GROMACS .gro file of C-alpha atoms in nm:
model
  386
    1MET     CA    1  19.290  11.013   6.289
    2ILE     CA    2  19.301  10.662   6.133
    3ILE     CA    3  19.527  10.452   6.356
    4GLY     CA    4  19.662  10.121   6.249
    5VAL     CA    5  19.777   9.819   6.457
    6PRO     CA    6  19.961   9.558   6.258
    7LYS     CA    7  20.048   9.195   6.395
    8GLU     CA    8  20.410   9.184   6.487
    9ILE     CA    9  20.619   8.991   6.253
   10MET     CA   10  20.943   8.948   6.454
   11HIS     CA   11  20.993   8.575   6.558
   12ASP     CA   12  20.842   8.474   6.879
   13GLU     CA   13  20.693   8.825   6.925
   14ASN     CA   14  20.354   8.795   7.085
   15ARG     CA   15  20.302   9.140   7.207
   16VAL     CA   16  20.064   9.382   7.032
   17ALA     CA   17  20.057   9.774   7.042
   18ALA     CA   18  19.703   9.799   7.168
   19THR     CA   19  19.445   9.606   7.364
   20PRO     CA   20  19.079   9.616   7.360
   21GLU     CA   21  19.093   9.845   7.663
   22THR     CA   22  19.307  10.105   7.487
   23ILE     CA   23  19.116  10.068   7.156
   24LYS     CA   24  18.806  10.169   7.348
   25LYS     CA   25  19.001  10.479   7.464
   26PHE     CA   26  19.121  10.570   7.122
   27VAL     CA   27  18.758  10.529   6.981
   28ALA     CA   28  18.625  10.745   7.267
   29ASP     CA   29  18.889  11.020   7.155
   30GLY     CA   30  18.736  11.016   6.805
   31HIS     CA   31  18.988  10.796   6.628
   32THR     CA   32  18.913  10.517   6.373
   33MET     CA   33  19.110  10.210   6.473
   34LEU     CA   34  19.226   9.941   6.230
   35VAL     CA   35  19.361   9.612   6.388
   36GLU     CA   36  19.506   9.335   6.178
   37LYS     CA   37  19.326   9.003   6.217
   38GLY     CA   38  19.503   8.789   6.484
   39ALA     CA   39  19.723   9.082   6.596
   40GLY     CA   40  19.653   9.027   6.972
   41ALA     CA   41  19.604   8.637   6.973
   42GLY     CA   42  19.966   8.578   7.097
   43ALA     CA   43  19.899   8.790   7.400
   44PHE     CA   44  19.549   8.638   7.434
   45PHE     CA   45  19.350   8.940   7.321
   46MET     CA   46  19.108   8.808   7.072
   47ASP     CA   47  18.968   8.971   6.747
   48ALA     CA   48  18.600   8.958   6.900
   49ALA     CA   49  18.722   9.176   7.191
   50TYR     CA   50  18.889   9.436   6.962
   51ALA     CA   51  18.567   9.447   6.742
   52GLU     CA   52  18.351   9.487   7.061
   53ALA     CA   53  18.570   9.779   7.155
   54GLY     CA   54  18.514   9.953   6.823
   55ALA     CA   55  18.800   9.836   6.603
   56GLU     CA   56  18.770   9.737   6.253
   57ILE     CA   57  18.945   9.404   6.202
   58VAL     CA   58  19.149   9.406   5.877
   59ASP     CA   59  19.263   9.083   5.689
   60ASP     CA   60  19.541   9.238   5.474
   61VAL     CA   61  19.799   9.444   5.663
   62ARG     CA   62  19.881   9.635   5.344
   63ASP     CA   63  19.537   9.791   5.382
   64ILE     CA   64  19.628   9.911   5.721
   65TYR     CA   65  19.946  10.069   5.608
   66ASN     CA   66  19.765  10.227   5.312
   67ARG     CA   67  19.484  10.380   5.518
   68ALA     CA   68  19.637  10.475   5.846
   69ASP     CA   69  19.773  10.815   5.946
   70LEU     CA   70  19.942  10.668   6.243
   71ILE     CA   71  20.098  10.307   6.281
   72LEU     CA   72  20.144  10.176   6.635
   73LYS     CA   73  20.388   9.882   6.655
   74VAL     CA   74  20.604   9.720   6.931
   75LYS     CA   75  20.925   9.639   6.735
   76GLU     CA   76  21.098   9.822   6.464
   77PRO     CA   77  20.993   9.771   6.107
   78LEU     CA   78  21.115   9.440   5.954
   79PHE     CA   79  21.093   9.247   5.628
   80ASN     CA   80  20.750   9.075   5.599
   81GLU     CA   81  20.806   8.746   5.441
   82LYS     CA   82  20.435   8.677   5.366
   83TYR     CA   83  20.408   8.970   5.127
   84GLY     CA   84  20.775   8.983   5.023
   85MET     CA   85  20.811   9.360   5.133
   86HIS     CA   86  20.977   9.550   5.407
   87GLU     CA   87  20.731   9.712   5.644
   88VAL     CA   88  20.890  10.050   5.564
   89ASP     CA   89  20.797  10.003   5.198
   90MET     CA   90  20.439   9.938   5.293
   91MET     CA   91  20.414  10.275   5.457
   92LYS     CA   92  20.332  10.604   5.293
   93ARG     CA   93  20.503  10.940   5.293
   94GLY     CA   94  20.388  11.162   5.582
   95GLN     CA   95  20.263  10.861   5.785
   96TYR     CA   96  20.357  10.860   6.158
   97LEU     CA   97  20.522  10.565   6.328
   98ILE     CA   98  20.524  10.499   6.705
   99THR     CA   99  20.742  10.206   6.816
  100PHE     CA  100  21.070  10.092   6.952
  101ILE     CA  101  21.303  10.197   6.657
  102HIS     CA  102  21.653  10.184   6.844
  103PRO     CA  103  21.796  10.400   6.568
  104ALA     CA  104  22.158  10.407   6.694
  105SER     CA  105  22.183  10.008   6.674
  106PRO     CA  106  22.397   9.925   6.369
  107VAL     CA  107  22.151   9.661   6.268
  108ASN     CA  108  21.882   9.921   6.213
  109HIS     CA  109  22.085  10.186   6.024
  110GLU     CA  110  21.966  10.090   5.680
  111MET     CA  111  21.605  10.061   5.791
  112VAL     CA  112  21.625  10.417   5.949
  113LYS     CA  113  21.777  10.551   5.629
  114LYS     CA  114  21.489  10.390   5.433
  115MET     CA  115  21.232  10.542   5.671
  116ALA     CA  116  21.387  10.888   5.594
  117ALA     CA  117  21.394  10.826   5.228
  118ASN     CA  118  21.028  10.711   5.226
  119GLY     CA  119  20.913  11.022   5.414
  120ILE     CA  120  20.806  10.840   5.728
  121ILE     CA  121  20.781  11.038   6.059
  122GLY     CA  122  20.940  10.794   6.307
  123LEU     CA  123  20.890  10.836   6.680
  124THR     CA  124  21.092  10.602   6.894
  125LEU     CA  125  20.979  10.492   7.235
  126ASP     CA  126  21.331  10.440   7.368
  127GLY     CA  127  21.376  10.813   7.348
  128ILE     CA  128  21.115  10.896   7.610
  129PRO     CA  129  21.289  11.121   7.874
  130ARG     CA  130  21.279  11.033   8.237
  131ILE     CA  131  21.068  11.318   8.365
  132SER     CA  132  20.768  11.300   8.573
  133ARG     CA  133  20.513  11.386   8.327
  134ALA     CA  134  20.637  11.131   8.090
  135GLN     CA  135  20.617  10.846   8.330
  136ASN     CA  136  20.295  10.715   8.211
  137MET     CA  137  20.439  10.703   7.847
  138ASP     CA  138  20.773  10.530   7.944
  139ALA     CA  139  20.742  10.198   7.751
  140LEU     CA  140  21.114  10.149   7.803
  141THR     CA  141  21.081  10.132   8.176
  142SER     CA  142  20.775   9.907   8.145
  143MET     CA  143  20.946   9.671   7.914
  144SER     CA  144  21.244   9.679   8.129
  145THR     CA  145  21.054   9.556   8.422
  146CYS     CA  146  20.940   9.268   8.207
  147ALA     CA  147  21.293   9.185   8.070
  148GLY     CA  148  21.454   9.189   8.417
  149TYR     CA  149  21.211   8.934   8.557
  150ARG     CA  150  21.184   8.719   8.247
  151GLY     CA  151  21.553   8.723   8.155
  152ILE     CA  152  21.657   8.570   8.473
  153VAL     CA  153  21.389   8.310   8.452
  154MET     CA  154  21.516   8.226   8.099
  155ALA     CA  155  21.872   8.204   8.243
  156ALA     CA  156  21.757   7.972   8.514
  157GLU     CA  157  21.604   7.744   8.252
  158LYS     CA  158  21.936   7.721   8.066
  159LEU     CA  159  22.160   7.693   8.378
  160ALA     CA  160  22.272   7.340   8.435
  161LYS     CA  161  22.271   7.404   8.805
  162PHE     CA  162  22.033   7.468   9.099
  163ILE     CA  163  22.007   7.840   9.172
  164PRO     CA  164  21.941   7.812   9.545
  165ASN     CA  165  22.154   7.644   9.806
  166ILE     CA  166  22.042   7.285   9.810
  167PHE     CA  167  22.090   7.033  10.088
  168CYS     CA  168  22.058   6.662  10.000
  169ALA     CA  169  22.162   6.310  10.126
  170VAL     CA  170  22.506   6.341   9.971
  171GLY     CA  171  22.589   6.694  10.080
  172SER     CA  172  22.535   7.064  10.006
  173ILE     CA  173  22.527   7.227   9.667
  174LYS     CA  174  22.627   7.593   9.678
  175PRO     CA  175  22.395   7.869   9.531
  176ALA     CA  176  22.446   8.008   9.198
  177LYS     CA  177  22.624   8.335   9.149
  178VAL     CA  178  22.443   8.617   8.950
  179MET     CA  179  22.613   8.932   8.830
  180VAL     CA  180  22.391   9.217   8.708
  181ILE     CA  181  22.572   9.495   8.518
  182GLY     CA  182  22.368   9.793   8.466
  183VAL     CA  183  22.128   9.847   8.763
  184GLY     CA  184  21.844  10.040   8.614
  185VAL     CA  185  21.492   9.927   8.621
  186ALA     CA  186  21.565   9.596   8.433
  187GLY     CA  187  21.878   9.551   8.642
  188LEU     CA  188  21.702   9.585   8.971
  189GLN     CA  189  21.416   9.355   8.873
  190ALA     CA  190  21.678   9.104   8.763
  191LEU     CA  191  21.850   9.133   9.106
  192ALA     CA  192  21.528   9.093   9.292
  193THR     CA  193  21.424   8.784   9.089
  194ALA     CA  194  21.764   8.611   9.130
  195LYS     CA  195  21.758   8.681   9.496
  196ARG     CA  196  21.409   8.535   9.520
  197LEU     CA  197  21.529   8.226   9.342
  198GLY     CA  198  21.807   8.201   9.608
  199ALA     CA  199  22.120   8.319   9.416
  200VAL     CA  200  22.411   8.502   9.555
  201VAL     CA  201  22.377   8.833   9.378
  202TYR     CA  202  22.635   9.085   9.262
  203ALA     CA  203  22.593   9.422   9.091
  204ALA     CA  204  22.785   9.675   8.906
  205ASP     CA  205  22.682  10.029   8.791
  206ILE     CA  206  22.875  10.344   8.727
  207ARG     CA  207  22.616  10.555   8.921
  208SER     CA  208  22.634  10.563   9.292
  209ALA     CA  209  22.264  10.592   9.341
  210ALA     CA  210  22.205  10.282   9.140
  211ARG     CA  211  22.471  10.095   9.344
  212GLU     CA  212  22.293  10.202   9.669
  213GLN     CA  213  21.968  10.060   9.540
  214ALA     CA  214  22.141   9.730   9.453
  215GLN     CA  215  22.273   9.707   9.791
  216SER     CA  216  21.929   9.758   9.932
  217LEU     CA  217  21.836   9.443   9.747
  218GLY     CA  218  22.115   9.245   9.908
  219ALA     CA  219  22.369   9.274   9.607
  220LYS     CA  220  22.750   9.262   9.660
  221VAL     CA  221  22.863   9.566   9.474
  222VAL     CA  222  23.162   9.573   9.244
  223ASP     CA  223  23.328   9.908   9.243
  224LEU     CA  224  23.398  10.012   8.872
  225GLY     CA  225  23.601  10.317   8.992
  226ILE     CA  226  23.407  10.574   8.782
  227PRO     CA  227  23.346  10.913   8.955
  228ASP     CA  228  22.994  11.060   8.957
  229GLU     CA  229  23.100  11.358   8.765
  230VAL     CA  230  23.196  11.134   8.470
  231SER     CA  231  22.917  10.864   8.513
  232VAL     CA  232  22.583  11.047   8.563
  233ALA     CA  233  22.399  11.223   8.279
  234ALA     CA  234  22.079  11.426   8.288
  235GLY     CA  235  21.771  11.264   8.429
  236GLY     CA  236  21.980  11.002   8.629
  237TYR     CA  237  22.074  10.802   8.334
  238ALA     CA  238  22.420  10.660   8.298
  239ASN     CA  239  22.661  10.876   8.078
  240ALA     CA  240  22.828  10.743   7.776
  241ILE     CA  241  23.174  10.603   7.886
  242THR     CA  242  23.449  10.547   7.632
  243GLY     CA  243  23.817  10.507   7.601
  244GLU     CA  244  24.024  10.471   7.925
  245TRP     CA  245  23.722  10.494   8.150
  246LEU     CA  246  23.553  10.201   7.976
  247GLU     CA  247  23.863   9.985   7.981
  248LYS     CA  248  23.878  10.064   8.362
  249GLU     CA  249  23.526   9.928   8.399
  250ARG     CA  250  23.629   9.619   8.215
  251GLU     CA  251  23.928   9.552   8.426
  252ALA     CA  252  23.729   9.585   8.742
  253LEU     CA  253  23.478   9.328   8.612
  254ARG     CA  254  23.727   9.085   8.460
  255PRO     CA  255  23.834   8.899   8.772
  256VAL     CA  256  23.461   8.872   8.891
  257ILE     CA  257  23.297   8.759   8.570
  258LYS     CA  258  23.493   8.446   8.558
  259ASP     CA  259  23.326   8.312   8.873
  260MET     CA  260  22.970   8.394   8.778
  261ASP     CA  261  22.709   8.142   8.687
  262ILE     CA  262  22.473   8.398   8.529
  263VAL     CA  263  22.560   8.749   8.400
  264PHE     CA  264  22.272   8.986   8.315
  265LEU     CA  265  22.362   9.280   8.104
  266SER     CA  266  22.152   9.588   8.096
  267ALA     CA  267  22.394   9.890   8.077
  268LEU     CA  268  22.227  10.140   7.847
  269VAL     CA  269  22.275  10.504   7.754
  270PRO     CA  270  21.950  10.635   7.608
  271GLY     CA  271  21.972  10.690   7.225
  272ARG     CA  272  22.330  10.566   7.208
  273LEU     CA  273  22.500  10.239   7.139
  274ALA     CA  274  22.530  10.020   7.441
  275PRO     CA  275  22.882  10.009   7.593
  276VAL     CA  276  23.073   9.671   7.546
  277MET     CA  277  23.132   9.562   7.897
  278VAL     CA  278  23.202   9.191   7.854
  279THR     CA  279  23.469   9.102   7.593
  280GLU     CA  280  23.521   8.769   7.426
  281ASP     CA  281  23.820   8.679   7.641
  282MET     CA  282  23.597   8.743   7.945
  283VAL     CA  283  23.341   8.497   7.809
  284LYS     CA  284  23.612   8.248   7.761
  285SER     CA  285  23.701   8.282   8.138
  286MET     CA  286  23.361   8.169   8.247
  287ALA     CA  287  23.286   7.828   8.345
  288PRO     CA  288  23.116   7.599   8.076
  289GLY     CA  289  22.743   7.590   8.128
  290SER     CA  290  22.733   7.954   8.246
  291VAL     CA  291  22.476   8.184   8.106
  292ILE     CA  292  22.480   8.540   7.978
  293VAL     CA  293  22.152   8.744   7.914
  294ASP     CA  294  22.231   9.049   7.712
  295ILE     CA  295  21.910   9.261   7.712
  296ALA     CA  296  22.108   9.554   7.568
  297ILE     CA  297  22.114   9.391   7.233
  298ASP     CA  298  21.865   9.629   7.086
  299GLN     CA  299  22.121   9.891   7.115
  300GLY     CA  300  22.411   9.685   7.003
  301GLY     CA  301  22.474   9.476   7.324
  302ASN     CA  302  22.702   9.475   7.630
  303CYS     CA  303  22.877   9.156   7.531
  304GLU     CA  304  23.125   9.177   7.246
  305ILE     CA  305  22.997   8.836   7.094
  306THR     CA  306  22.626   8.839   7.147
  307THR     CA  307  22.433   8.741   6.828
  308PRO     CA  308  22.154   8.987   6.777
  309GLY     CA  309  21.804   8.820   6.797
  310ASP     CA  310  21.934   8.469   6.872
  311THR     CA  311  22.056   8.248   7.158
  312GLU     CA  312  22.399   8.077   7.092
  313VAL     CA  313  22.653   7.873   7.280
  314LYS     CA  314  22.991   8.032   7.254
  315HIS     CA  315  23.304   7.910   7.438
  316GLY     CA  316  23.062   7.675   7.632
  317VAL     CA  317  22.859   7.974   7.752
  318THR     CA  318  22.498   8.021   7.656
  319ILE     CA  319  22.444   8.373   7.530
  320PHE     CA  320  22.090   8.516   7.500
  321GLY     CA  321  22.055   8.792   7.241
  322VAL     CA  322  21.684   8.769   7.217
  323LYS     CA  323  21.539   9.098   7.125
  324ASN     CA  324  21.203   9.066   7.259
  325ILE     CA  325  21.225   8.912   7.600
  326PRO     CA  326  20.909   9.106   7.715
  327GLY     CA  327  20.734   8.907   7.451
  328PHE     CA  328  20.772   8.590   7.663
  329LEU     CA  329  20.530   8.768   7.907
  330PRO     CA  330  20.286   8.861   7.633
  331THR     CA  331  19.963   8.944   7.830
  332SER     CA  332  20.139   9.145   8.105
  333SER     CA  333  20.381   9.322   7.880
  334THR     CA  334  20.119   9.414   7.617
  335TRP     CA  335  19.890   9.555   7.895
  336MET     CA  336  20.175   9.779   8.002
  337PHE     CA  337  20.295   9.877   7.660
  338ALA     CA  338  19.958   9.954   7.514
  339HIS     CA  339  19.873  10.196   7.793
  340ASN     CA  340  20.209  10.369   7.746
  341VAL     CA  341  20.148  10.412   7.369
  342TYR     CA  342  19.802  10.537   7.438
  343ASN     CA  343  19.929  10.795   7.675
  344LEU     CA  344  20.203  10.919   7.446
  345THR     CA  345  19.969  10.930   7.144
  346LYS     CA  346  19.721  11.149   7.360
  347HIS     CA  347  20.006  11.370   7.453
  348LEU     CA  348  20.103  11.426   7.088
  349THR     CA  349  19.751  11.473   6.951
  350HIS     CA  350  19.591  11.814   6.922
  351ASP     CA  351  19.259  11.873   6.760
  352GLY     CA  352  19.256  11.514   6.638
  353LYS     CA  353  19.600  11.517   6.474
  354ILE     CA  354  19.962  11.458   6.582
  355VAL     CA  355  20.140  11.798   6.625
  356LEU     CA  356  20.506  11.787   6.721
  357ASP     CA  357  20.644  12.058   6.943
  358MET     CA  358  21.026  12.067   6.924
  359ASN     CA  359  21.031  12.286   7.242
  360ASP     CA  360  20.888  11.993   7.435
  361PRO     CA  361  21.157  11.758   7.562
  362ILE     CA  362  20.927  11.453   7.507
  363ASP     CA  363  20.856  11.531   7.143
  364ALA     CA  364  21.208  11.643   7.064
  365SER     CA  365  21.367  11.335   7.219
  366ILE     CA  366  21.155  11.068   7.032
  367LEU     CA  367  21.183  11.210   6.679
  368VAL     CA  368  21.404  10.998   6.460
  369THR     CA  369  21.296  11.096   6.105
  370ASP     CA  370  21.089  11.405   6.039
  371GLY     CA  371  20.936  11.293   5.711
  372GLU     CA  372  21.234  11.425   5.508
  373LYS     CA  373  21.559  11.330   5.673
  374LEU     CA  374  21.710  11.166   5.979
  375VAL     CA  375  21.735  11.401   6.267
  376HIS     CA  376  21.813  11.162   6.567
  377LYS     CA  377  22.155  11.264   6.709
  378GLY     CA  378  22.237  10.931   6.860
  379ALA     CA  379  22.170  10.745   6.532
  380MET     CA  380  22.370  11.006   6.333
  381GLU     CA  381  22.668  10.968   6.567
  382ALA     CA  382  22.660  10.602   6.533
  383MET     CA  383  22.651  10.619   6.164
  384GLY     CA  384  22.949  10.860   6.161
  385LEU     CA  385  22.733  11.145   6.032
  386LEU     CA  386  22.823  11.387   6.309
   0.00000   0.00000   0.00000
């Protein structure tokens, strides 16, 4: 195949979908690799290293989209201001795309519909199932590790207080309180990071196994009152909670949230809209100067008033809606991401071409558009098509 790696165009996105190390692997597998000039510079992977690994460095990204059978990206297709075109419109019918599409998120609905209309075969990394043979392809887990660590560091930078307990000549300053809602990979990394910084940590998750892991890291667990038969889905992921159960969760969180200095939100259901766990009135109850980091924003966000892709102060609380937090750790996150993408591509490739097997849970769960229509169930539900 001819495989193209464009430079990411999202604001402050320094990751790239391949490293010189993975380029060398792709070339050894018989593929032709096209890398846009400067694509890896933000992560400190230079053009000369890509060229040495066997890639062709391409000046005009439109040439990559025109020639490639498969496009590898980090973030969903966006409008390219340099060329005055949407990245989807640069693509050609029958072309494969592997990236984080987040098709259920409302902000991506029109883009996904455009992919279907343009005949793109979209494969989303946030659909990789949690099964043992998919572990080395699981970019969501890799990026969640980065987001958990970096998200707490970003919150610490904005917080107007010390995080650890500080003793000084005029007295003692109490440690900051950090609440993590959604204790998956990102949440556990956030808890561990906040704990290392000296915070008093709290955690909430509807899954009993996740709560036990949070307790093992020293977190005080907030009981949300959701039984396991309601809360746990296949593969150990959280189930989609709605209606009275979701309101029960909010009521359990309401008296705790108001005392928190930092709230880290990472409650996600694969392929679905993220549940709104923190309402606007809960934000209003927090002390001025507090911080919310909403890493669920790619799937709509866990906070009712998070602004997608931006950081804003609302009701005196700084709310991070940054969609590419792992991009602030570009070298480490790119290294992890690129290997995940290589492993997925190798899994999908047979006799030098991508062949999708809809009986394989990996292939079936990542398919968003099949070259003719939208087929992703979570996106269709979010759009009201099911």
